[in-house]
mmCIF file of C-alpha atoms and ligand atoms in Angstrom:
data_model
loop_
_atom_site.group_PDB
_atom_site.id
_atom_site.type_symbol
_atom_site.label_atom_id
_atom_site.label_comp_id
_atom_site.label_asym_id
_atom_site.label_seq_id
_atom_site.Cartn_x
_atom_site.Cartn_y
_atom_site.Cartn_z
ATOM 1 C CA MET A 1 3.791 3.908 31.706
ATOM 2 C CA MET A 2 1.278 6.471 30.441
ATOM 3 C CA GLN A 3 4.016 9.096 30.333
ATOM 4 C CA SER A 4 6.352 6.878 28.320
ATOM 5 C CA LEU A 5 3.579 6.179 25.804
ATOM 6 C CA GLN A 6 2.954 9.900 25.420
ATOM 7 C CA PHE A 7 6.671 10.453 25.002
ATOM 8 C CA LYS A 8 6.821 7.763 22.320
ATOM 9 C CA GLU A 9 3.849 9.308 20.489
ATOM 10 C CA LYS A 10 5.454 12.763 20.640
ATOM 11 C CA ASN A 11 8.702 11.382 19.258
ATOM 12 C CA ILE A 12 6.962 9.538 16.432
ATOM 13 C CA LYS A 13 4.999 12.642 15.456
ATOM 14 C CA ALA A 14 8.101 14.828 15.514
ATOM 15 C CA ASN A 15 10.083 12.304 13.505
ATOM 16 C CA LEU A 16 7.432 11.851 10.811
ATOM 17 C CA LYS A 17 6.484 15.498 10.331
ATOM 18 C CA GLY A 18 7.607 16.718 6.930
ATOM 19 C CA LYS A 19 9.000 13.325 5.927
ATOM 20 C CA ASP A 20 8.576 11.583 2.573
ATOM 21 C CA PHE A 21 6.764 8.270 2.308
ATOM 22 C CA LEU A 22 8.238 6.442 -0.677
ATOM 23 C CA THR A 23 8.420 2.902 0.689
ATOM 24 C CA ILE A 24 7.170 1.032 3.740
ATOM 25 C CA ASN A 25 10.779 0.903 4.929
ATOM 26 C CA ASP A 26 10.646 4.686 5.411
ATOM 27 C CA LEU A 27 8.674 3.888 8.581
ATOM 28 C CA SER A 28 9.768 2.068 11.708
ATOM 29 C CA SER A 29 7.633 -0.724 13.154
ATOM 30 C CA ASP A 30 6.427 1.629 15.908
ATOM 31 C CA GLU A 31 5.566 4.324 13.368
ATOM 32 C CA ILE A 32 3.494 1.860 11.334
ATOM 33 C CA MET A 33 1.581 0.699 14.399
ATOM 34 C CA TYR A 34 1.070 4.318 15.483
ATOM 35 C CA LEU A 35 -0.289 5.291 12.044
ATOM 36 C CA LEU A 36 -2.720 2.373 12.179
ATOM 37 C CA THR A 37 -3.969 3.548 15.582
ATOM 38 C CA VAL A 38 -4.489 7.077 14.265
ATOM 39 C CA ALA A 39 -6.221 5.659 11.179
ATOM 40 C CA GLU A 40 -8.666 3.737 13.358
ATOM 41 C CA GLU A 41 -9.366 6.871 15.459
ATOM 42 C CA LEU A 42 -9.968 8.958 12.337
ATOM 43 C CA LYS A 43 -12.218 6.233 10.931
ATOM 44 C CA GLN A 44 -14.351 6.334 14.069
ATOM 45 C CA LEU A 45 -14.562 10.146 13.981
ATOM 46 C CA GLN A 46 -15.679 10.047 10.365
ATOM 47 C CA LYS A 47 -18.251 7.286 11.018
ATOM 48 C CA GLN A 48 -19.677 9.312 13.917
ATOM 49 C CA GLY A 49 -19.792 12.502 11.874
ATOM 50 C CA ILE A 50 -17.370 14.293 14.208
ATOM 51 C CA PRO A 51 -15.373 16.965 12.320
ATOM 52 C CA HIS A 52 -11.595 16.511 12.346
ATOM 53 C CA GLU A 53 -10.279 19.291 10.156
ATOM 54 C CA GLU A 54 -6.649 18.974 11.171
ATOM 55 C CA LEU A 55 -5.225 20.131 7.847
ATOM 56 C CA LYS A 56 -7.252 23.311 7.343
ATOM 57 C CA GLY A 57 -5.753 25.387 4.554
ATOM 58 C CA LYS A 58 -3.297 22.675 3.462
ATOM 59 C CA VAL A 59 -3.086 21.684 -0.195
ATOM 60 C CA LEU A 60 -1.940 18.328 -1.577
ATOM 61 C CA GLY A 61 -0.932 18.032 -5.241
ATOM 62 C CA MET A 62 -1.612 14.663 -6.844
ATOM 63 C CA ILE A 63 0.443 13.867 -9.932
ATOM 64 C CA PHE A 64 -0.772 10.886 -11.932
ATOM 65 C CA GLU A 65 1.183 9.300 -14.776
ATOM 66 C CA LYS A 66 -0.996 6.166 -14.618
ATOM 67 C CA SER A 67 -4.746 5.559 -14.184
ATOM 68 C CA SER A 68 -6.368 5.330 -10.772
ATOM 69 C CA THR A 69 -9.745 5.050 -9.081
ATOM 70 C CA ARG A 70 -9.019 4.302 -5.415
ATOM 71 C CA THR A 71 -5.791 6.253 -4.947
ATOM 72 C CA ARG A 72 -7.094 9.369 -6.640
ATOM 73 C CA VAL A 73 -10.464 9.459 -4.898
ATOM 74 C CA SER A 74 -9.264 8.345 -1.459
ATOM 75 C CA PHE A 75 -6.443 10.919 -1.296
ATOM 76 C CA GLU A 76 -8.746 13.680 -2.521
ATOM 77 C CA VAL A 77 -11.508 12.807 -0.053
ATOM 78 C CA ALA A 78 -8.909 12.397 2.704
ATOM 79 C CA MET A 79 -7.751 15.992 2.222
ATOM 80 C CA LEU A 80 -11.347 17.268 2.089
ATOM 81 C CA GLN A 81 -12.316 15.467 5.303
ATOM 82 C CA LEU A 82 -9.196 16.853 7.008
ATOM 83 C CA GLY A 83 -10.269 20.382 6.031
ATOM 84 C CA GLY A 84 -7.697 20.792 3.265
ATOM 85 C CA HIS A 85 -7.757 20.605 -0.497
ATOM 86 C CA ALA A 86 -6.344 18.314 -3.191
ATOM 87 C CA LEU A 87 -5.369 19.181 -6.758
ATOM 88 C CA PHE A 88 -5.471 16.483 -9.430
ATOM 89 C CA LEU A 89 -2.522 16.990 -11.765
ATOM 90 C CA SER A 90 -2.523 14.668 -14.749
ATOM 91 C CA SER A 91 0.973 14.423 -16.174
ATOM 92 C CA LYS A 92 -0.651 14.829 -19.613
ATOM 93 C CA ASP A 93 -1.843 18.305 -18.664
ATOM 94 C CA ILE A 94 1.141 19.652 -16.744
ATOM 95 C CA GLN A 95 4.470 20.562 -18.337
ATOM 96 C CA LEU A 96 6.094 17.443 -16.862
ATOM 97 C CA GLY A 97 4.369 15.516 -19.633
ATOM 98 C CA ARG A 98 6.012 17.806 -22.217
ATOM 99 C CA GLY A 99 9.516 17.295 -20.920
ATOM 100 C CA GLU A 100 9.908 19.775 -18.045
ATOM 101 C CA THR A 101 12.342 18.169 -15.642
ATOM 102 C CA VAL A 102 11.245 16.322 -12.537
ATOM 103 C CA GLU A 103 13.557 18.598 -10.507
ATOM 104 C CA ASP A 104 12.096 21.855 -11.876
ATOM 105 C CA THR A 105 8.575 20.549 -11.288
ATOM 106 C CA ALA A 106 9.446 19.521 -7.728
ATOM 107 C CA ASN A 107 11.063 22.850 -6.915
ATOM 108 C CA VAL A 108 8.195 24.895 -8.353
ATOM 109 C CA LEU A 109 5.426 22.839 -6.734
ATOM 110 C CA SER A 110 7.217 23.042 -3.380
ATOM 111 C CA GLY A 111 6.483 26.764 -3.455
ATOM 112 C CA TYR A 112 2.720 26.268 -3.799
ATOM 113 C CA LEU A 113 1.820 23.036 -2.066
ATOM 114 C CA ASP A 114 2.084 21.441 1.383
ATOM 115 C CA GLY A 115 2.601 17.926 0.043
ATOM 116 C CA VAL A 116 2.646 15.923 -3.182
ATOM 117 C CA MET A 117 1.360 12.460 -3.937
ATOM 118 C CA ILE A 118 2.778 10.886 -7.084
ATOM 119 C CA ARG A 119 1.826 7.833 -9.134
ATOM 120 C CA THR A 120 4.474 7.136 -11.712
ATOM 121 C CA PHE A 121 6.445 4.398 -13.495
ATOM 122 C CA GLY A 122 10.116 4.241 -12.458
ATOM 123 C CA HIS A 123 10.733 4.410 -8.722
ATOM 124 C CA ASP A 124 13.759 6.608 -9.475
ATOM 125 C CA THR A 125 11.373 9.340 -10.699
ATOM 126 C CA ILE A 126 9.719 9.682 -7.299
ATOM 127 C CA GLU A 127 13.122 9.554 -5.587
ATOM 128 C CA ARG A 128 14.384 12.379 -7.809
ATOM 129 C CA PHE A 129 11.206 14.344 -7.089
ATOM 130 C CA ALA A 130 11.611 13.838 -3.353
ATOM 131 C CA ASN A 131 15.283 14.848 -3.456
ATOM 132 C CA ALA A 132 14.465 18.087 -5.230
ATOM 133 C CA SER A 133 11.356 19.080 -3.274
ATOM 134 C CA SER A 134 11.097 20.663 0.147
ATOM 135 C CA ILE A 135 7.643 19.268 0.960
ATOM 136 C CA PRO A 136 6.576 15.705 1.882
ATOM 137 C CA VAL A 137 6.326 13.393 -1.124
ATOM 138 C CA ILE A 138 4.009 10.385 -0.891
ATOM 139 C CA ASN A 139 4.194 7.363 -3.153
ATOM 140 C CA GLY A 140 0.823 6.646 -4.767
ATOM 141 C CA LEU A 141 2.371 3.658 -6.654
ATOM 142 C CA THR A 142 5.508 3.167 -8.703
ATOM 143 C CA ASP A 143 6.586 0.111 -10.681
ATOM 144 C CA LEU A 144 8.489 -1.015 -7.571
ATOM 145 C CA HIS A 145 6.343 -0.075 -4.548
ATOM 146 C CA HIS A 146 2.768 0.648 -3.441
ATOM 147 C CA PRO A 147 3.220 1.552 0.240
ATOM 148 C CA ALA A 148 -0.022 3.520 0.754
ATOM 149 C CA GLN A 149 -1.938 0.399 -0.248
ATOM 150 C CA ILE A 150 -0.134 -1.685 2.321
ATOM 151 C CA LEU A 151 -0.963 0.693 5.200
ATOM 152 C CA ALA A 152 -4.619 0.093 4.328
ATOM 153 C CA ASP A 153 -4.022 -3.652 4.048
ATOM 154 C CA LEU A 154 -2.409 -3.821 7.492
ATOM 155 C CA LEU A 155 -5.287 -1.792 8.933
ATOM 156 C CA THR A 156 -7.776 -4.220 7.398
ATOM 157 C CA ILE A 157 -5.957 -7.293 8.728
ATOM 158 C CA LEU A 158 -5.732 -5.688 12.167
ATOM 159 C CA GLU A 159 -9.472 -4.972 12.145
ATOM 160 C CA HIS A 160 -10.244 -8.600 11.349
ATOM 161 C CA LYS A 161 -7.665 -10.420 13.410
ATOM 162 C CA GLY A 162 -6.973 -7.982 16.265
ATOM 163 C CA TYR A 163 -3.194 -8.312 15.863
ATOM 164 C CA LEU A 164 -0.537 -8.648 13.153
ATOM 165 C CA LYS A 165 2.575 -10.186 14.698
ATOM 166 C CA GLY A 166 2.643 -13.939 14.238
ATOM 167 C CA LEU A 167 -0.122 -14.124 11.606
ATOM 168 C CA LYS A 168 0.679 -15.758 8.276
ATOM 169 C CA ALA A 169 -0.102 -13.943 5.017
ATOM 170 C CA ALA A 170 0.277 -15.693 1.660
ATOM 171 C CA TYR A 171 0.530 -13.924 -1.677
ATOM 172 C CA PHE A 172 0.050 -15.566 -5.073
ATOM 173 C CA GLY A 173 1.187 -14.252 -8.442
ATOM 174 C CA ASP A 174 3.574 -11.591 -9.629
ATOM 175 C CA GLY A 175 6.457 -10.345 -7.479
ATOM 176 C CA ASN A 176 5.361 -6.794 -8.272
ATOM 177 C CA ASN A 177 4.977 -3.390 -6.561
ATOM 178 C CA VAL A 178 2.190 -4.606 -4.264
ATOM 179 C CA ALA A 179 4.160 -7.746 -3.365
ATOM 180 C CA HIS A 180 7.261 -5.674 -2.585
ATOM 181 C CA SER A 181 5.431 -3.348 -0.207
ATOM 182 C CA LEU A 182 3.664 -6.310 1.401
ATOM 183 C CA ILE A 183 7.000 -8.041 1.981
ATOM 184 C CA GLU A 184 8.357 -4.894 3.635
ATOM 185 C CA GLY A 185 5.177 -4.394 5.675
ATOM 186 C CA ALA A 186 5.051 -7.995 6.881
ATOM 187 C CA ALA A 187 8.694 -7.903 7.941
ATOM 188 C CA LYS A 188 8.184 -4.626 9.832
ATOM 189 C CA VAL A 189 5.171 -5.805 11.812
ATOM 190 C CA GLY A 190 6.387 -9.361 12.438
ATOM 191 C CA MET A 191 3.848 -11.089 10.192
ATOM 192 C CA HIS A 192 4.963 -14.249 8.388
ATOM 193 C CA PHE A 193 4.788 -13.866 4.630
ATOM 194 C CA SER A 194 4.891 -16.576 2.010
ATOM 195 C CA ILE A 195 4.906 -15.600 -1.648
ATOM 196 C CA ALA A 196 4.229 -18.117 -4.406
ATOM 197 C CA CYS A 197 5.234 -16.985 -7.854
ATOM 198 C CA PRO A 198 6.446 -18.524 -11.097
ATOM 199 C CA GLU A 199 10.144 -18.694 -11.839
ATOM 200 C CA GLY A 200 11.312 -15.451 -13.366
ATOM 201 C CA TYR A 201 8.599 -13.406 -11.620
ATOM 202 C CA GLU A 202 10.050 -13.439 -8.100
ATOM 203 C CA PRO A 203 10.224 -10.251 -6.030
ATOM 204 C CA ASP A 204 13.241 -7.976 -6.258
ATOM 205 C CA GLU A 205 16.273 -9.599 -4.640
ATOM 206 C CA SER A 206 17.465 -6.518 -2.734
ATOM 207 C CA ILE A 207 13.988 -5.833 -1.310
ATOM 208 C CA LEU A 208 13.822 -9.457 -0.159
ATOM 209 C CA THR A 209 17.277 -9.421 1.403
ATOM 210 C CA LYS A 210 16.540 -6.254 3.369
ATOM 211 C CA ALA A 211 13.140 -7.559 4.470
ATOM 212 C CA LYS A 212 14.676 -10.803 5.684
ATOM 213 C CA GLU A 213 17.146 -8.799 7.804
ATOM 214 C CA ILE A 214 14.283 -6.832 9.361
ATOM 215 C CA ALA A 215 12.250 -10.022 9.769
ATOM 216 C CA LYS A 216 15.020 -11.512 11.908
ATOM 217 C CA GLU A 217 14.497 -8.690 14.400
ATOM 218 C CA THR A 218 10.686 -8.818 14.369
ATOM 219 C CA GLY A 219 10.422 -12.614 14.377
ATOM 220 C CA SER A 220 8.692 -13.043 11.028
ATOM 221 C CA ILE A 221 9.540 -15.586 8.340
ATOM 222 C CA ILE A 222 9.648 -14.369 4.742
ATOM 223 C CA GLU A 223 9.502 -17.205 2.246
ATOM 224 C CA VAL A 224 9.478 -17.348 -1.569
ATOM 225 C CA THR A 225 8.299 -20.510 -3.293
ATOM 226 C CA THR A 226 7.108 -21.635 -6.710
ATOM 227 C CA ASN A 227 4.589 -23.942 -5.002
ATOM 228 C CA PRO A 228 1.219 -22.320 -4.126
ATOM 229 C CA VAL A 229 0.325 -25.240 -1.847
ATOM 230 C CA ILE A 230 3.322 -24.485 0.392
ATOM 231 C CA ALA A 231 2.377 -20.812 0.567
ATOM 232 C CA VAL A 232 -1.296 -21.341 1.373
ATOM 233 C CA ASN A 233 -0.670 -23.789 4.220
ATOM 234 C CA GLU A 234 -2.143 -22.340 7.470
ATOM 235 C CA ALA A 235 -2.481 -18.876 5.900
ATOM 236 C CA ASP A 236 -4.612 -16.387 7.830
ATOM 237 C CA VAL A 237 -4.600 -13.908 4.966
ATOM 238 C CA ILE A 238 -4.653 -14.719 1.247
ATOM 239 C CA ILE A 239 -3.638 -11.970 -1.154
ATOM 240 C CA THR A 240 -3.257 -11.658 -4.881
ATOM 241 C CA ASP A 241 -2.904 -8.945 -7.499
ATOM 242 C CA VAL A 242 -3.229 -8.611 -11.262
ATOM 243 C CA TRP A 243 -0.881 -10.705 -13.394
ATOM 244 C CA ALA A 244 -0.018 -7.774 -15.654
ATOM 245 C CA SER A 245 0.460 -4.426 -13.949
ATOM 246 C CA MET A 246 0.018 -0.996 -15.513
ATOM 247 C CA GLY A 247 2.715 -0.605 -18.131
ATOM 248 C CA GLN A 248 2.828 -4.372 -18.872
ATOM 249 C CA GLU A 249 -0.304 -4.480 -21.027
ATOM 250 C CA GLU A 250 1.523 -6.003 -23.989
ATOM 251 C CA GLU A 251 2.587 -8.984 -21.826
ATOM 252 C CA GLN A 252 -0.986 -9.689 -20.718
ATOM 253 C CA GLU A 253 -1.637 -12.748 -22.906
ATOM 254 C CA GLU A 254 1.746 -14.361 -22.287
ATOM 255 C CA ARG A 255 1.381 -13.834 -18.541
ATOM 256 C CA LYS A 256 -2.027 -15.548 -18.461
ATOM 257 C CA GLY A 257 -0.346 -18.847 -19.335
ATOM 258 C CA VAL A 258 2.533 -18.400 -16.899
ATOM 259 C CA PHE A 259 0.386 -17.404 -13.913
ATOM 260 C CA GLU A 260 -2.539 -19.797 -14.300
ATOM 261 C CA PRO A 261 -1.260 -22.262 -11.635
ATOM 262 C CA TYR A 262 -1.173 -19.320 -9.174
ATOM 263 C CA GLN A 263 -4.850 -18.452 -9.413
ATOM 264 C CA VAL A 264 -6.554 -17.969 -6.048
ATOM 265 C CA ASN A 265 -9.497 -20.358 -6.264
ATOM 266 C CA GLU A 266 -11.651 -22.594 -4.068
ATOM 267 C CA GLU A 267 -9.307 -25.573 -4.364
ATOM 268 C CA LEU A 268 -6.353 -23.504 -3.102
ATOM 269 C CA CYS A 269 -8.183 -21.652 -0.341
ATOM 270 C CA ILE A 270 -9.545 -24.797 1.266
ATOM 271 C CA LYS A 271 -5.974 -25.458 2.413
ATOM 272 C CA ALA A 272 -5.730 -22.145 4.292
ATOM 273 C CA ASN A 273 -6.691 -21.483 7.901
ATOM 274 C CA GLU A 274 -10.473 -21.862 7.909
ATOM 275 C CA LYS A 275 -10.926 -18.262 9.122
ATOM 276 C CA TYR A 276 -8.738 -16.815 6.356
ATOM 277 C CA ILE A 277 -9.541 -13.442 4.813
ATOM 278 C CA PHE A 278 -9.067 -12.737 1.113
ATOM 279 C CA MET A 279 -7.547 -9.429 0.013
ATOM 280 C CA HIS A 280 -6.867 -7.758 -3.342
ATOM 281 C CA CYS A 281 -5.857 -4.129 -3.813
ATOM 282 C CA LEU A 282 -8.186 -3.912 -6.866
ATOM 283 C CA PRO A 283 -8.788 -3.495 -9.735
ATOM 284 C CA ALA A 284 -9.254 -7.265 -10.131
ATOM 285 C CA HIS A 285 -9.693 -9.568 -13.093
ATOM 286 C CA ARG A 286 -12.250 -12.185 -12.073
ATOM 287 C CA GLY A 287 -11.444 -15.533 -13.666
ATOM 288 C CA GLU A 288 -7.735 -14.690 -13.901
ATOM 289 C CA GLU A 289 -5.814 -14.115 -10.645
ATOM 290 C CA VAL A 290 -8.934 -14.895 -8.561
ATOM 291 C CA THR A 291 -12.202 -16.707 -9.109
ATOM 292 C CA THR A 292 -15.518 -14.899 -8.706
ATOM 293 C CA GLY A 293 -16.431 -17.350 -5.935
ATOM 294 C CA ILE A 294 -13.481 -16.216 -3.819
ATOM 295 C CA ILE A 295 -13.458 -12.465 -4.448
ATOM 296 C CA ASP A 296 -17.231 -12.206 -4.068
ATOM 297 C CA GLY A 297 -17.408 -14.902 -1.384
ATOM 298 C CA PRO A 298 -17.736 -14.767 2.419
ATOM 299 C CA HIS A 299 -13.986 -14.557 3.165
ATOM 300 C CA SER A 300 -13.392 -11.561 0.927
ATOM 301 C CA VAL A 301 -12.725 -8.177 2.568
ATOM 302 C CA VAL A 302 -11.760 -6.303 -0.602
ATOM 303 C CA TYR A 303 -14.253 -3.453 -0.276
ATOM 304 C CA GLN A 304 -13.320 -2.814 3.343
ATOM 305 C CA GLU A 305 -9.678 -2.908 2.230
ATOM 306 C CA ALA A 306 -10.459 -0.309 -0.448
ATOM 307 C CA GLU A 307 -12.313 1.895 2.064
ATOM 308 C CA ASN A 308 -9.388 1.671 4.439
ATOM 309 C CA ARG A 309 -7.223 3.436 1.860
ATOM 310 C CA LEU A 310 -9.084 6.573 2.936
ATOM 311 C CA HIS A 311 -8.580 6.098 6.674
ATOM 312 C CA ALA A 312 -4.940 4.976 6.499
ATOM 313 C CA GLN A 313 -4.019 7.851 4.183
ATOM 314 C CA LYS A 314 -5.777 10.370 6.421
ATOM 315 C CA ALA A 315 -3.532 9.232 9.258
ATOM 316 C CA LEU A 316 -0.481 9.524 7.023
ATOM 317 C CA LEU A 317 -1.439 12.989 5.731
ATOM 318 C CA LYS A 318 -2.307 14.247 9.203
ATOM 319 C CA ILE A 319 1.096 13.240 10.562
ATOM 320 C CA LEU A 320 3.271 14.229 7.576
ATOM 321 C CA LEU A 321 1.575 17.502 6.645
ATOM 322 C CA LYS A 322 0.546 18.969 9.996
ATOM 323 C CA SER A 323 2.255 22.235 10.894
HETATM 324 N N1 CP B 401 -5.458 -0.203 -5.424
HETATM 325 C C1 CP B 401 -5.230 0.896 -6.128
HETATM 326 O O1 CP B 401 -4.200 1.558 -6.002
HETATM 327 O O2 CP B 401 -6.243 1.222 -6.971
HETATM 328 P P1 CP B 401 -6.231 2.376 -8.078
HETATM 329 O O3 CP B 401 -5.293 1.938 -9.164
HETATM 330 O O4 CP B 401 -7.653 2.454 -8.538
HETATM 331 O O5 CP B 401 -5.762 3.652 -7.447
HETATM 332 N N1 NVA B 402 0.186 -4.078 -9.506
HETATM 333 C C1 NVA B 402 -0.864 -3.232 -9.961
HETATM 334 C C2 NVA B 402 -1.510 -2.510 -8.817
HETATM 335 C C3 NVA B 402 -2.644 -1.616 -9.183
HETATM 336 C C4 NVA B 402 -3.212 -0.868 -8.029
HETATM 337 C C5 NVA B 402 -0.331 -2.244 -10.977
HETATM 338 O O1 NVA B 402 0.767 -1.708 -10.770
HETATM 339 O O2 NVA B 402 -0.981 -2.008 -11.984
#
């Protein structure tokens, strides 16, 4: 038994080394669960002040085409705590922002760095970057996916509930990048996922179809509804995100009207499992997608969720970047 576990771990490590992480679907269910175990171990080492400099001498480049607090700081601190270094590369300051091609940038940076984390708009940009580069490329958010966030979310749920398979998570609002990665994550780990969103703001059809196929194997039910009351029923985890994502600022006012019935508030949450936890990737708009009473209330785990970005990403970096 012990031997087969060690064999499995060895295989997972070998398979992930040097790989890109662009979507949750880049990982198998076993790989996700393994990363969460490593994240928890690294979290304990850090809490106990035990050094774990597994990436000594390694350098991660971090290209940002959009703003960030958590992603930027957690990836940078992750590299520091692992004994490596991180370089913040604003697209405004590098030649990419002046029209140098994604492919030239990827090729050149591959000669200097051990890995790249990118936050950009179109998901095709990060795919082009990954195709052209010879080092691991990590998605720090695109318009379509936010997989690093969801590793931290799964870690947080696991810490609170002790397991993932068979739980029910409910998401309210826009079928956006965070929703897409949550759908993929839930399907992979066998967690039921119900998403309530207004007509016209549903998640991407092809992401849903693929997730439903995976869900059949893992035993989870993925459901999309326009009715928040259906989604919240018996939910163990309640999740929301901003109504207008980065790049959609001009739609902000219009979206407020459309999304109002999907606000996570006291009236909605009372219908959830009484031990529900509330999650939000942050930044949040209190009074819009969530009331102050819920996000600052006793069920909210948003700061732990934010901290877990650090621990989950350390696990990811350790496995992808290690020589
Ligand atoms: N949740 C998240 O990705 O936050 P930032 O935009 O601050 O990085
Ligand atoms: N959906 C949000 C997430 C921010 C972390 C956005 O893309 O702006």
